[in-house]
Each structure stands twice: as C-alpha cells, then as structure tokens.
mmCIF file of N, CA and C in Angstrom:
data_model
loop_
_atom_site.group_PDB
_atom_site.id
_atom_site.type_symbol
_atom_site.label_atom_id
_atom_site.label_comp_id
_atom_site.label_asym_id
_atom_site.label_seq_id
_atom_site.Cartn_x
_atom_site.Cartn_y
_atom_site.Cartn_z
ATOM 1 N N MET A 1 97.103 96.295 59.612
ATOM 2 C CA MET A 1 98.074 96.090 60.676
ATOM 3 C C MET A 1 99.408 95.766 60.016
ATOM 4 N N PRO A 2 100.507 96.409 60.439
ATOM 5 C CA PRO A 2 101.815 96.095 59.872
ATOM 6 C C PRO A 2 102.151 94.630 60.072
ATOM 7 N N ALA A 3 102.962 94.108 59.163
ATOM 8 C CA ALA A 3 103.316 92.686 59.220
ATOM 9 C C ALA A 3 103.954 92.307 60.557
ATOM 10 N N SER A 4 104.803 93.195 61.091
ATOM 11 C CA SER A 4 105.460 92.875 62.362
ATOM 12 C C SER A 4 104.448 92.762 63.496
ATOM 13 N N ARG A 5 103.400 93.594 63.486
ATOM 14 C CA ARG A 5 102.366 93.543 64.525
ATOM 15 C C ARG A 5 101.532 92.274 64.376
ATOM 16 N N ALA A 6 101.186 91.921 63.129
ATOM 17 C CA ALA A 6 100.399 90.715 62.905
ATOM 18 C C ALA A 6 101.194 89.486 63.345
ATOM 19 N N LYS A 7 102.479 89.468 63.021
ATOM 20 C CA LYS A 7 103.338 88.356 63.416
ATOM 21 C C LYS A 7 103.415 88.280 64.936
ATOM 22 N N ALA A 8 103.572 89.429 65.598
ATOM 23 C CA ALA A 8 103.666 89.447 67.059
ATOM 24 C C ALA A 8 102.389 88.906 67.678
ATOM 25 N N CYS A 9 101.245 89.280 67.116
ATOM 26 C CA CYS A 9 99.972 88.824 67.653
ATOM 27 C C CYS A 9 99.862 87.309 67.521
ATOM 28 N N ALA A 10 100.221 86.790 66.373
ATOM 29 C CA ALA A 10 100.122 85.353 66.150
ATOM 30 C C ALA A 10 101.079 84.583 67.063
ATOM 31 N N GLU A 11 102.257 85.105 67.282
ATOM 32 C CA GLU A 11 103.252 84.399 68.079
ATOM 33 C C GLU A 11 103.001 84.505 69.565
ATOM 34 N N THR A 12 102.319 85.558 70.012
ATOM 35 C CA THR A 12 102.175 85.749 71.447
ATOM 36 C C THR A 12 100.816 85.347 71.970
ATOM 37 N N ALA A 13 99.895 84.975 71.107
ATOM 38 C CA ALA A 13 98.585 84.566 71.597
ATOM 39 C C ALA A 13 98.761 83.413 72.575
ATOM 40 N N GLY A 14 98.208 83.563 73.747
ATOM 41 C CA GLY A 14 98.305 82.521 74.751
ATOM 42 C C GLY A 14 99.517 82.639 75.663
ATOM 43 N N THR A 15 100.396 83.591 75.429
ATOM 44 C CA THR A 15 101.545 83.787 76.304
ATOM 45 C C THR A 15 101.049 84.407 77.600
ATOM 46 N N PHE A 16 101.460 83.854 78.732
ATOM 47 C CA PHE A 16 100.987 84.388 79.996
ATOM 48 C C PHE A 16 101.991 85.295 80.671
ATOM 49 N N LEU A 17 103.253 84.967 80.602
ATOM 50 C CA LEU A 17 104.245 85.831 81.219
ATOM 51 C C LEU A 17 105.544 85.645 80.482
ATOM 52 N N VAL A 18 106.099 86.733 80.023
ATOM 53 C CA VAL A 18 107.319 86.684 79.240
ATOM 54 C C VAL A 18 108.352 87.566 79.913
ATOM 55 N N PRO A 19 109.164 87.038 80.826
ATOM 56 C CA PRO A 19 110.181 87.870 81.458
ATOM 57 C C PRO A 19 111.128 88.449 80.424
ATOM 58 N N ALA A 20 111.422 89.730 80.544
ATOM 59 C CA ALA A 20 112.257 90.413 79.570
ATOM 60 C C ALA A 20 113.706 90.472 80.009
ATOM 61 N N SER A 21 114.086 89.623 80.918
ATOM 62 C CA SER A 21 115.455 89.622 81.385
ATOM 63 C C SER A 21 115.922 88.187 81.572
ATOM 64 N N GLY A 22 117.191 87.945 81.376
ATOM 65 C CA GLY A 22 117.742 86.620 81.555
ATOM 66 C C GLY A 22 117.931 86.240 83.010
ATOM 67 N N VAL A 23 117.493 87.073 83.954
ATOM 68 C CA VAL A 23 117.679 86.813 85.374
ATOM 69 C C VAL A 23 116.855 85.606 85.822
ATOM 70 N N VAL A 24 115.732 85.382 85.190
ATOM 71 C CA VAL A 24 114.817 84.322 85.587
ATOM 72 C C VAL A 24 115.169 83.042 84.836
ATOM 73 N N PRO A 25 115.110 81.890 85.491
ATOM 74 C CA PRO A 25 115.430 80.647 84.787
ATOM 75 C C PRO A 25 114.459 80.376 83.642
ATOM 76 N N ALA A 26 114.905 79.597 82.664
ATOM 77 C CA ALA A 26 114.125 79.368 81.452
ATOM 78 C C ALA A 26 112.895 78.501 81.694
ATOM 79 N N ALA A 27 112.800 77.794 82.793
ATOM 80 C CA ALA A 27 111.675 76.896 83.017
ATOM 81 C C ALA A 27 110.714 77.476 84.043
ATOM 82 N N LEU A 28 109.622 77.994 83.590
ATOM 83 C CA LEU A 28 108.544 78.432 84.454
ATOM 84 C C LEU A 28 107.298 77.700 83.974
ATOM 85 N N PRO A 29 106.512 77.116 84.871
ATOM 86 C CA PRO A 29 105.411 76.264 84.455
ATOM 87 C C PRO A 29 104.289 76.994 83.728
ATOM 88 N N TRP A 30 104.188 78.315 83.845
ATOM 89 C CA TRP A 30 103.053 79.040 83.310
ATOM 90 C C TRP A 30 103.389 79.954 82.160
ATOM 91 N N GLY A 31 104.598 79.907 81.644
ATOM 92 C CA GLY A 31 104.926 80.814 80.564
ATOM 93 C C GLY A 31 106.159 80.376 79.828
ATOM 94 N N ARG A 32 106.677 81.262 79.034
ATOM 95 C CA ARG A 32 107.897 80.969 78.304
ATOM 96 C C ARG A 32 108.755 82.220 78.271
ATOM 97 N N LEU A 33 110.042 82.015 78.132
ATOM 98 C CA LEU A 33 110.974 83.125 78.040
ATOM 99 C C LEU A 33 111.233 83.434 76.574
ATOM 100 N N GLU A 34 111.310 84.692 76.270
ATOM 101 C CA GLU A 34 111.638 85.115 74.920
ATOM 102 C C GLU A 34 112.740 86.151 75.001
ATOM 103 N N ALA A 35 113.428 86.335 73.905
ATOM 104 C CA ALA A 35 114.500 87.325 73.849
ATOM 105 C C ALA A 35 113.927 88.726 74.007
ATOM 106 N N ASP A 36 114.787 89.617 74.495
ATOM 107 C CA ASP A 36 114.373 91.016 74.597
ATOM 108 C C ASP A 36 114.054 91.559 73.219
ATOM 109 N N GLY A 37 113.219 92.519 73.199
ATOM 110 C CA GLY A 37 112.863 93.213 71.976
ATOM 111 C C GLY A 37 111.880 94.306 72.341
ATOM 112 N N PRO A 38 111.749 95.300 71.494
ATOM 113 C CA PRO A 38 110.827 96.395 71.803
ATOM 114 C C PRO A 38 109.391 95.891 71.933
ATOM 115 N N LEU A 39 108.682 96.418 72.915
ATOM 116 C CA LEU A 39 107.298 96.001 73.112
ATOM 117 C C LEU A 39 106.441 96.271 71.884
ATOM 118 N N TRP A 40 106.701 97.357 71.170
ATOM 119 C CA TRP A 40 105.872 97.661 70.014
ATOM 120 C C TRP A 40 105.954 96.567 68.960
ATOM 121 N N GLN A 41 107.008 95.764 69.007
ATOM 122 C CA GLN A 41 107.115 94.650 68.070
ATOM 123 C C GLN A 41 106.460 93.384 68.619
ATOM 124 N N ARG A 42 106.254 93.310 69.926
ATOM 125 C CA ARG A 42 105.751 92.080 70.537
ATOM 126 C C ARG A 42 104.326 92.173 71.043
ATOM 127 N N VAL A 43 103.874 93.352 71.424
ATOM 128 C CA VAL A 43 102.550 93.485 72.009
ATOM 129 C C VAL A 43 101.499 93.508 70.904
ATOM 130 N N PRO A 44 100.556 92.563 70.953
ATOM 131 C CA PRO A 44 99.487 92.584 69.947
ATOM 132 C C PRO A 44 98.498 93.701 70.245
ATOM 133 N N SER A 45 97.934 94.287 69.218
ATOM 134 C CA SER A 45 96.916 95.319 69.412
ATOM 135 C C SER A 45 95.511 94.767 69.189
ATOM 136 N N ARG A 46 95.435 93.605 68.527
ATOM 137 C CA ARG A 46 94.142 92.971 68.261
ATOM 138 C C ARG A 46 94.236 91.476 68.527
ATOM 139 N N ASP A 47 93.099 90.897 68.861
ATOM 140 C CA ASP A 47 93.084 89.447 69.074
ATOM 141 C C ASP A 47 92.958 88.730 67.734
ATOM 142 N N GLU A 48 92.840 87.410 67.780
ATOM 143 C CA GLU A 48 92.801 86.627 66.552
ATOM 144 C C GLU A 48 91.545 86.882 65.721
ATOM 145 N N TYR A 49 90.526 87.544 66.307
ATOM 146 C CA TYR A 49 89.297 87.874 65.591
ATOM 147 C C TYR A 49 89.282 89.323 65.104
ATOM 148 N N GLY A 50 90.349 90.053 65.345
ATOM 149 C CA GLY A 50 90.449 91.438 64.913
ATOM 150 C C GLY A 50 89.913 92.452 65.907
ATOM 151 N N ASN A 51 89.478 92.000 67.086
ATOM 152 C CA ASN A 51 88.963 92.915 68.108
ATOM 153 C C ASN A 51 90.121 93.597 68.829
ATOM 154 N N LEU A 52 89.944 94.891 69.137
ATOM 155 C CA LEU A 52 90.967 95.619 69.878
ATOM 156 C C LEU A 52 91.141 95.043 71.273
ATOM 157 N N LEU A 53 92.367 95.070 71.746
ATOM 158 C CA LEU A 53 92.682 94.595 73.090
ATOM 159 C C LEU A 53 92.818 95.779 74.043
ATOM 160 N N ALA A 54 92.596 95.540 75.318
ATOM 161 C CA ALA A 54 92.839 96.529 76.364
ATOM 162 C C ALA A 54 94.138 96.143 77.063
ATOM 163 N N ASP A 55 94.796 97.100 77.680
ATOM 164 C CA ASP A 55 96.067 96.866 78.358
ATOM 165 C C ASP A 55 96.035 97.499 79.739
ATOM 166 N N PHE A 56 96.846 96.944 80.626
ATOM 167 C CA PHE A 56 97.146 97.632 81.873
ATOM 168 C C PHE A 56 98.598 97.352 82.222
ATOM 169 N N ARG A 57 99.154 98.240 83.042
ATOM 170 C CA ARG A 57 100.550 98.112 83.458
ATOM 171 C C ARG A 57 100.626 98.209 84.968
ATOM 172 N N MET A 58 101.557 97.438 85.526
ATOM 173 C CA MET A 58 101.779 97.473 86.967
ATOM 174 C C MET A 58 103.271 97.575 87.242
ATOM 175 N N LEU A 59 103.598 98.343 88.272
ATOM 176 C CA LEU A 59 104.979 98.444 88.742
ATOM 177 C C LEU A 59 105.161 97.553 89.962
ATOM 178 N N PHE A 60 106.350 96.982 90.077
ATOM 179 C CA PHE A 60 106.738 96.190 91.236
ATOM 180 C C PHE A 60 107.990 96.844 91.809
ATOM 181 N N PRO A 61 107.823 97.872 92.644
ATOM 182 C CA PRO A 61 108.965 98.646 93.135
ATOM 183 C C PRO A 61 110.044 97.762 93.767
ATOM 184 N N GLY A 62 111.268 97.951 93.290
ATOM 185 C CA GLY A 62 112.423 97.270 93.858
ATOM 186 C C GLY A 62 112.571 95.798 93.503
ATOM 187 N N LEU A 63 111.734 95.268 92.625
ATOM 188 C CA LEU A 63 111.784 93.838 92.320
ATOM 189 C C LEU A 63 113.145 93.410 91.798
ATOM 190 N N ARG A 64 113.757 94.220 90.954
ATOM 191 C CA ARG A 64 115.051 93.814 90.386
ATOM 192 C C ARG A 64 116.160 93.760 91.444
ATOM 193 N N ARG A 65 115.999 94.486 92.554
ATOM 194 C CA ARG A 65 117.007 94.480 93.616
ATOM 195 C C ARG A 65 116.814 93.324 94.594
ATOM 196 N N HIS A 66 115.671 92.681 94.542
ATOM 197 C CA HIS A 66 115.398 91.565 95.458
ATOM 198 C C HIS A 66 116.194 90.332 95.040
ATOM 199 N N SER A 67 116.257 89.380 95.929
ATOM 200 C CA SER A 67 116.960 88.127 95.636
ATOM 201 C C SER A 67 116.251 87.378 94.516
ATOM 202 N N ARG A 68 116.994 86.492 93.911
ATOM 203 C CA ARG A 68 116.446 85.678 92.821
ATOM 204 C C ARG A 68 115.228 84.880 93.307
ATOM 205 N N ASP A 69 115.291 84.353 94.526
ATOM 206 C CA ASP A 69 114.171 83.593 95.072
ATOM 207 C C ASP A 69 112.920 84.456 95.222
ATOM 208 N N ARG A 70 113.104 85.672 95.695
ATOM 209 C CA ARG A 70 111.947 86.562 95.856
ATOM 210 C C ARG A 70 111.394 86.973 94.497
ATOM 211 N N GLN A 71 112.262 87.189 93.517
ATOM 212 C CA GLN A 71 111.794 87.493 92.164
ATOM 213 C C GLN A 71 110.948 86.344 91.625
ATOM 214 N N LEU A 72 111.449 85.118 91.773
ATOM 215 C CA LEU A 72 110.716 83.947 91.287
ATOM 216 C C LEU A 72 109.390 83.778 92.010
ATOM 217 N N ARG A 73 109.394 84.016 93.309
ATOM 218 C CA ARG A 73 108.145 83.916 94.081
ATOM 219 C C ARG A 73 107.123 84.911 93.554
ATOM 220 N N THR A 74 107.557 86.143 93.322
ATOM 221 C CA THR A 74 106.663 87.168 92.791
ATOM 222 C C THR A 74 106.151 86.778 91.411
ATOM 223 N N LEU A 75 107.046 86.305 90.552
ATOM 224 C CA LEU A 75 106.633 85.902 89.197
ATOM 225 C C LEU A 75 105.642 84.744 89.241
ATOM 226 N N ARG A 76 105.856 83.813 90.156
ATOM 227 C CA ARG A 76 104.927 82.686 90.280
ATOM 228 C C ARG A 76 103.550 83.159 90.757
ATOM 229 N N LEU A 77 103.528 84.092 91.700
ATOM 230 C CA LEU A 77 102.252 84.618 92.186
ATOM 231 C C LEU A 77 101.503 85.345 91.078
ATOM 232 N N VAL A 78 102.210 86.192 90.346
ATOM 233 C CA VAL A 78 101.590 86.918 89.233
ATOM 234 C C VAL A 78 101.129 85.925 88.166
ATOM 235 N N GLY A 79 101.975 84.955 87.855
ATOM 236 C CA GLY A 79 101.621 83.948 86.866
ATOM 237 C C GLY A 79 100.382 83.162 87.260
ATOM 238 N N GLY A 80 100.239 82.871 88.551
ATOM 239 C CA GLY A 80 99.056 82.164 89.024
ATOM 240 C C GLY A 80 97.783 82.960 88.786
ATOM 241 N N VAL A 81 97.844 84.269 89.045
ATOM 242 C CA VAL A 81 96.681 85.126 88.790
ATOM 243 C C VAL A 81 96.376 85.148 87.297
ATOM 244 N N LEU A 82 97.396 85.321 86.479
ATOM 245 C CA LEU A 82 97.166 85.386 85.035
ATOM 246 C C LEU A 82 96.616 84.072 84.499
ATOM 247 N N GLN A 83 97.012 82.966 85.096
ATOM 248 C CA GLN A 83 96.453 81.681 84.676
ATOM 249 C C GLN A 83 94.970 81.586 84.999
ATOM 250 N N ARG A 84 94.556 82.172 86.114
ATOM 251 C CA ARG A 84 93.121 82.165 86.448
ATOM 252 C C ARG A 84 92.309 82.925 85.412
ATOM 253 N N TYR A 85 92.933 83.870 84.752
ATOM 254 C CA TYR A 85 92.261 84.673 83.726
ATOM 255 C C TYR A 85 92.748 84.312 82.321
ATOM 256 N N GLN A 86 93.186 83.085 82.142
ATOM 257 C CA GLN A 86 93.822 82.711 80.884
ATOM 258 C C GLN A 86 92.909 82.861 79.670
ATOM 259 N N ASN A 87 91.599 82.828 79.848
ATOM 260 C CA ASN A 87 90.700 83.023 78.702
ATOM 261 C C ASN A 87 90.635 84.486 78.267
ATOM 262 N N TRP A 88 91.100 85.384 79.124
ATOM 263 C CA TRP A 88 91.065 86.814 78.821
ATOM 264 C C TRP A 88 92.436 87.381 78.499
ATOM 265 N N VAL A 89 93.488 86.827 79.087
ATOM 266 C CA VAL A 89 94.843 87.341 78.892
ATOM 267 C C VAL A 89 95.382 86.850 77.551
ATOM 268 N N VAL A 90 95.804 87.800 76.721
ATOM 269 C CA VAL A 90 96.358 87.466 75.409
ATOM 270 C C VAL A 90 97.878 87.552 75.440
ATOM 271 N N PHE A 91 98.414 88.487 76.207
ATOM 272 C CA PHE A 91 99.858 88.733 76.240
ATOM 273 C C PHE A 91 100.217 89.325 77.586
ATOM 274 N N ALA A 92 101.351 88.927 78.121
ATOM 275 C CA ALA A 92 101.875 89.544 79.343
ATOM 276 C C ALA A 92 103.392 89.575 79.243
ATOM 277 N N ASP A 93 103.973 90.659 79.703
ATOM 278 C CA ASP A 93 105.424 90.825 79.666
ATOM 279 C C ASP A 93 105.849 91.439 80.985
ATOM 280 N N ILE A 94 106.856 90.851 81.594
ATOM 281 C CA ILE A 94 107.423 91.486 82.777
ATOM 282 C C ILE A 94 108.861 91.846 82.461
ATOM 283 N N ASN A 95 109.182 93.105 82.649
ATOM 284 C CA ASN A 95 110.514 93.609 82.399
ATOM 285 C C ASN A 95 111.166 93.829 83.766
ATOM 286 N N LEU A 96 112.086 92.942 84.124
ATOM 287 C CA LEU A 96 112.703 93.036 85.448
ATOM 288 C C LEU A 96 113.627 94.239 85.581
ATOM 289 N N ARG A 97 114.170 94.712 84.480
ATOM 290 C CA ARG A 97 115.019 95.908 84.561
ATOM 291 C C ARG A 97 114.199 97.134 84.928
ATOM 292 N N MET A 98 112.956 97.175 84.464
ATOM 293 C CA MET A 98 112.088 98.322 84.737
ATOM 294 C C MET A 98 111.067 98.035 85.838
ATOM 295 N N ASN A 99 111.043 96.792 86.355
ATOM 296 C CA ASN A 99 110.061 96.384 87.365
ATOM 297 C C ASN A 99 108.632 96.590 86.871
ATOM 298 N N LEU A 100 108.387 96.330 85.594
ATOM 299 C CA LEU A 100 107.116 96.661 84.956
ATOM 300 C C LEU A 100 106.455 95.429 84.359
ATOM 301 N N LEU A 101 105.173 95.265 84.645
ATOM 302 C CA LEU A 101 104.345 94.212 84.051
ATOM 303 C C LEU A 101 103.388 94.872 83.079
ATOM 304 N N TRP A 102 103.333 94.373 81.856
ATOM 305 C CA TRP A 102 102.390 94.851 80.839
ATOM 306 C C TRP A 102 101.508 93.676 80.480
ATOM 307 N N VAL A 103 100.194 93.855 80.549
ATOM 308 C CA VAL A 103 99.253 92.788 80.227
ATOM 309 C C VAL A 103 98.244 93.297 79.213
ATOM 310 N N SER A 104 98.063 92.547 78.135
ATOM 311 C CA SER A 104 97.037 92.825 77.134
ATOM 312 C C SER A 104 95.938 91.786 77.290
ATOM 313 N N ILE A 105 94.701 92.269 77.354
ATOM 314 C CA ILE A 105 93.561 91.376 77.586
ATOM 315 C C ILE A 105 92.460 91.644 76.572
ATOM 316 N N ARG A 106 91.588 90.660 76.416
ATOM 317 C CA ARG A 106 90.382 90.865 75.621
ATOM 318 C C ARG A 106 89.524 91.878 76.381
ATOM 319 N N ALA A 107 88.954 92.800 75.659
ATOM 320 C CA ALA A 107 88.196 93.883 76.286
ATOM 321 C C ALA A 107 86.921 93.349 76.946
ATOM 322 N N ARG A 108 86.747 93.708 78.207
ATOM 323 C CA ARG A 108 85.540 93.423 78.976
ATOM 324 C C ARG A 108 85.465 94.476 80.062
ATOM 325 N N PRO A 109 84.317 95.131 80.221
ATOM 326 C CA PRO A 109 84.218 96.180 81.229
ATOM 327 C C PRO A 109 84.652 95.696 82.617
ATOM 328 N N GLY A 110 85.540 96.479 83.237
ATOM 329 C CA GLY A 110 85.993 96.204 84.593
ATOM 330 C C GLY A 110 87.173 95.255 84.719
ATOM 331 N N LEU A 111 87.540 94.579 83.645
ATOM 332 C CA LEU A 111 88.604 93.580 83.740
ATOM 333 C C LEU A 111 89.976 94.210 83.950
ATOM 334 N N THR A 112 90.180 95.453 83.466
ATOM 335 C CA THR A 112 91.476 96.103 83.677
ATOM 336 C C THR A 112 91.661 96.550 85.121
ATOM 337 N N VAL A 113 90.641 96.414 85.922
ATOM 338 C CA VAL A 113 90.748 96.681 87.361
ATOM 339 C C VAL A 113 90.681 95.362 88.139
ATOM 340 N N GLU A 114 89.879 94.430 87.668
ATOM 341 C CA GLU A 114 89.695 93.149 88.365
ATOM 342 C C GLU A 114 90.992 92.334 88.424
ATOM 343 N N ILE A 115 91.688 92.217 87.292
ATOM 344 C CA ILE A 115 92.928 91.433 87.282
ATOM 345 C C ILE A 115 94.006 92.084 88.145
ATOM 346 N N PRO A 116 94.255 93.402 87.995
ATOM 347 C CA PRO A 116 95.241 94.025 88.895
ATOM 348 C C PRO A 116 94.868 93.896 90.374
ATOM 349 N N ALA A 117 93.574 93.942 90.697
ATOM 350 C CA ALA A 117 93.164 93.773 92.098
ATOM 351 C C ALA A 117 93.533 92.377 92.591
ATOM 352 N N ALA A 118 93.370 91.380 91.733
ATOM 353 C CA ALA A 118 93.746 90.012 92.109
ATOM 354 C C ALA A 118 95.261 89.903 92.290
ATOM 355 N N ILE A 119 96.023 90.598 91.440
ATOM 356 C CA ILE A 119 97.489 90.604 91.581
ATOM 357 C C ILE A 119 97.876 91.301 92.882
ATOM 358 N N LEU A 120 97.203 92.403 93.204
ATOM 359 C CA LEU A 120 97.490 93.129 94.451
ATOM 360 C C LEU A 120 97.219 92.283 95.689
ATOM 361 N N GLU A 121 96.237 91.405 95.621
ATOM 362 C CA GLU A 121 95.984 90.512 96.756
ATOM 363 C C GLU A 121 97.168 89.578 96.988
ATOM 364 N N GLU A 122 97.812 89.157 95.909
ATOM 365 C CA GLU A 122 98.946 88.235 95.997
ATOM 366 C C GLU A 122 100.267 88.956 96.250
ATOM 367 N N VAL A 123 100.417 90.141 95.636
ATOM 368 C CA VAL A 123 101.669 90.908 95.725
ATOM 369 C C VAL A 123 101.299 92.340 96.135
ATOM 370 N N PRO A 124 101.133 92.586 97.440
ATOM 371 C CA PRO A 124 100.649 93.886 97.919
ATOM 372 C C PRO A 124 101.527 95.075 97.528
ATOM 373 N N GLU A 125 102.817 94.858 97.294
ATOM 374 C CA GLU A 125 103.685 95.994 96.945
ATOM 375 C C GLU A 125 103.526 96.455 95.498
ATOM 376 N N ALA A 126 102.795 95.703 94.678
ATOM 377 C CA ALA A 126 102.574 96.080 93.282
ATOM 378 C C ALA A 126 101.736 97.353 93.219
ATOM 379 N N ARG A 127 101.922 98.125 92.162
ATOM 380 C CA ARG A 127 101.188 99.374 91.970
ATOM 381 C C ARG A 127 100.630 99.412 90.560
ATOM 382 N N LEU A 128 99.333 99.690 90.444
ATOM 383 C CA LEU A 128 98.681 99.788 89.140
ATOM 384 C C LEU A 128 98.945 101.158 88.548
ATOM 385 N N LEU A 129 99.438 101.165 87.327
ATOM 386 C CA LEU A 129 99.526 102.407 86.576
ATOM 387 C C LEU A 129 98.184 102.592 85.888
ATOM 388 N N ALA A 130 97.920 103.740 85.374
ATOM 389 C CA ALA A 130 96.639 103.983 84.723
ATOM 390 C C ALA A 130 96.395 102.948 83.622
ATOM 391 N N PRO A 131 95.205 102.331 83.620
ATOM 392 C CA PRO A 131 94.893 101.413 82.514
ATOM 393 C C PRO A 131 94.985 102.157 81.196
ATOM 394 N N TYR A 132 95.254 101.438 80.153
ATOM 395 C CA TYR A 132 95.474 102.041 78.847
ATOM 396 C C TYR A 132 94.491 101.456 77.859
ATOM 397 N N TRP A 133 93.664 102.302 77.269
ATOM 398 C CA TRP A 133 92.725 101.831 76.258
ATOM 399 C C TRP A 133 93.174 102.343 74.909
ATOM 400 N N ARG A 134 93.107 101.487 73.926
ATOM 401 C CA ARG A 134 93.496 101.872 72.577
ATOM 402 C C ARG A 134 92.294 102.453 71.865
ATOM 403 N N ARG A 135 92.548 103.428 71.043
ATOM 404 C CA ARG A 135 91.482 104.044 70.276
ATOM 405 C C ARG A 135 91.345 103.370 68.920
ATOM 406 N N GLN A 136 90.110 103.243 68.489
ATOM 407 C CA GLN A 136 89.839 102.695 67.152
ATOM 408 C C GLN A 136 90.357 103.684 66.131
ATOM 409 N N ARG A 137 91.109 103.182 65.165
ATOM 410 C CA ARG A 137 91.621 104.094 64.118
ATOM 411 C C ARG A 137 91.040 103.761 62.780
#
C-alpha cells in the first residue's frame, strides 16, 4: 500500500463523518471536520488488520442549495445512523459541493444495503448509488 494510503487509513480510522466543505460548523458531536483533499488520498482501502473494505455512495439531491439549518439536520440524521454502525464504519465523507456521501465499511454481506436503508429511513430524499466492491489485487 502506498505510504499516502497507509497514512490515510491510520488517520481516518474511526472517523464517522467528514464534511468536505467549510459550510458546516466545526463542532459536530459525531465527527470531525478536515480540510478538503482528494478522496484517493483520504479513503482507506484496508482496515487496521489488512482486510479489504467495502464502500457505498449516496446522493442527497439539492442538499447544497438548502438552508444551513436543513443541511445540519441532514448531517445529524446521517451521523446518527453511522454512529449506530460505528463498529463497521471505518470512514465517511460528505461532500456538500457534490451532495455526495462516501462510506467505507468493514466487509459483511448485506451491510452495503443495510446502512443505506437506515439512512433512507431518516433522509427519504437520499439516493443510493451502486455499491462499490474493491477487487483483491
């Protein structure tokens, strides 16, 4: 694994939600804010034991155009779901400019559908993009 990927994995383990825009205030009870940077530098591909991670992505249509209060409400709802799965979630990033949530989880059959379904219960306007599985190389 390249040094930048290993560093990203070590630094992001346990991160639940990392807004990629300065629009959200720095204090959120369930996560931390980090500076923008390319996802390939921040998204871990393996957990601390070397096991491959699974990913899924969700769109939140129009989220960036909503009021700051509605954005925060949505982020809190998503954060609450991710906290319920905190033993499985390794990394999460929400990019408000793209209205996109990226979540990396420990691989378990059905979890890439179970977590998005829980998010959909809280935020019905969210849309699941095709889950993404990494291939062993």
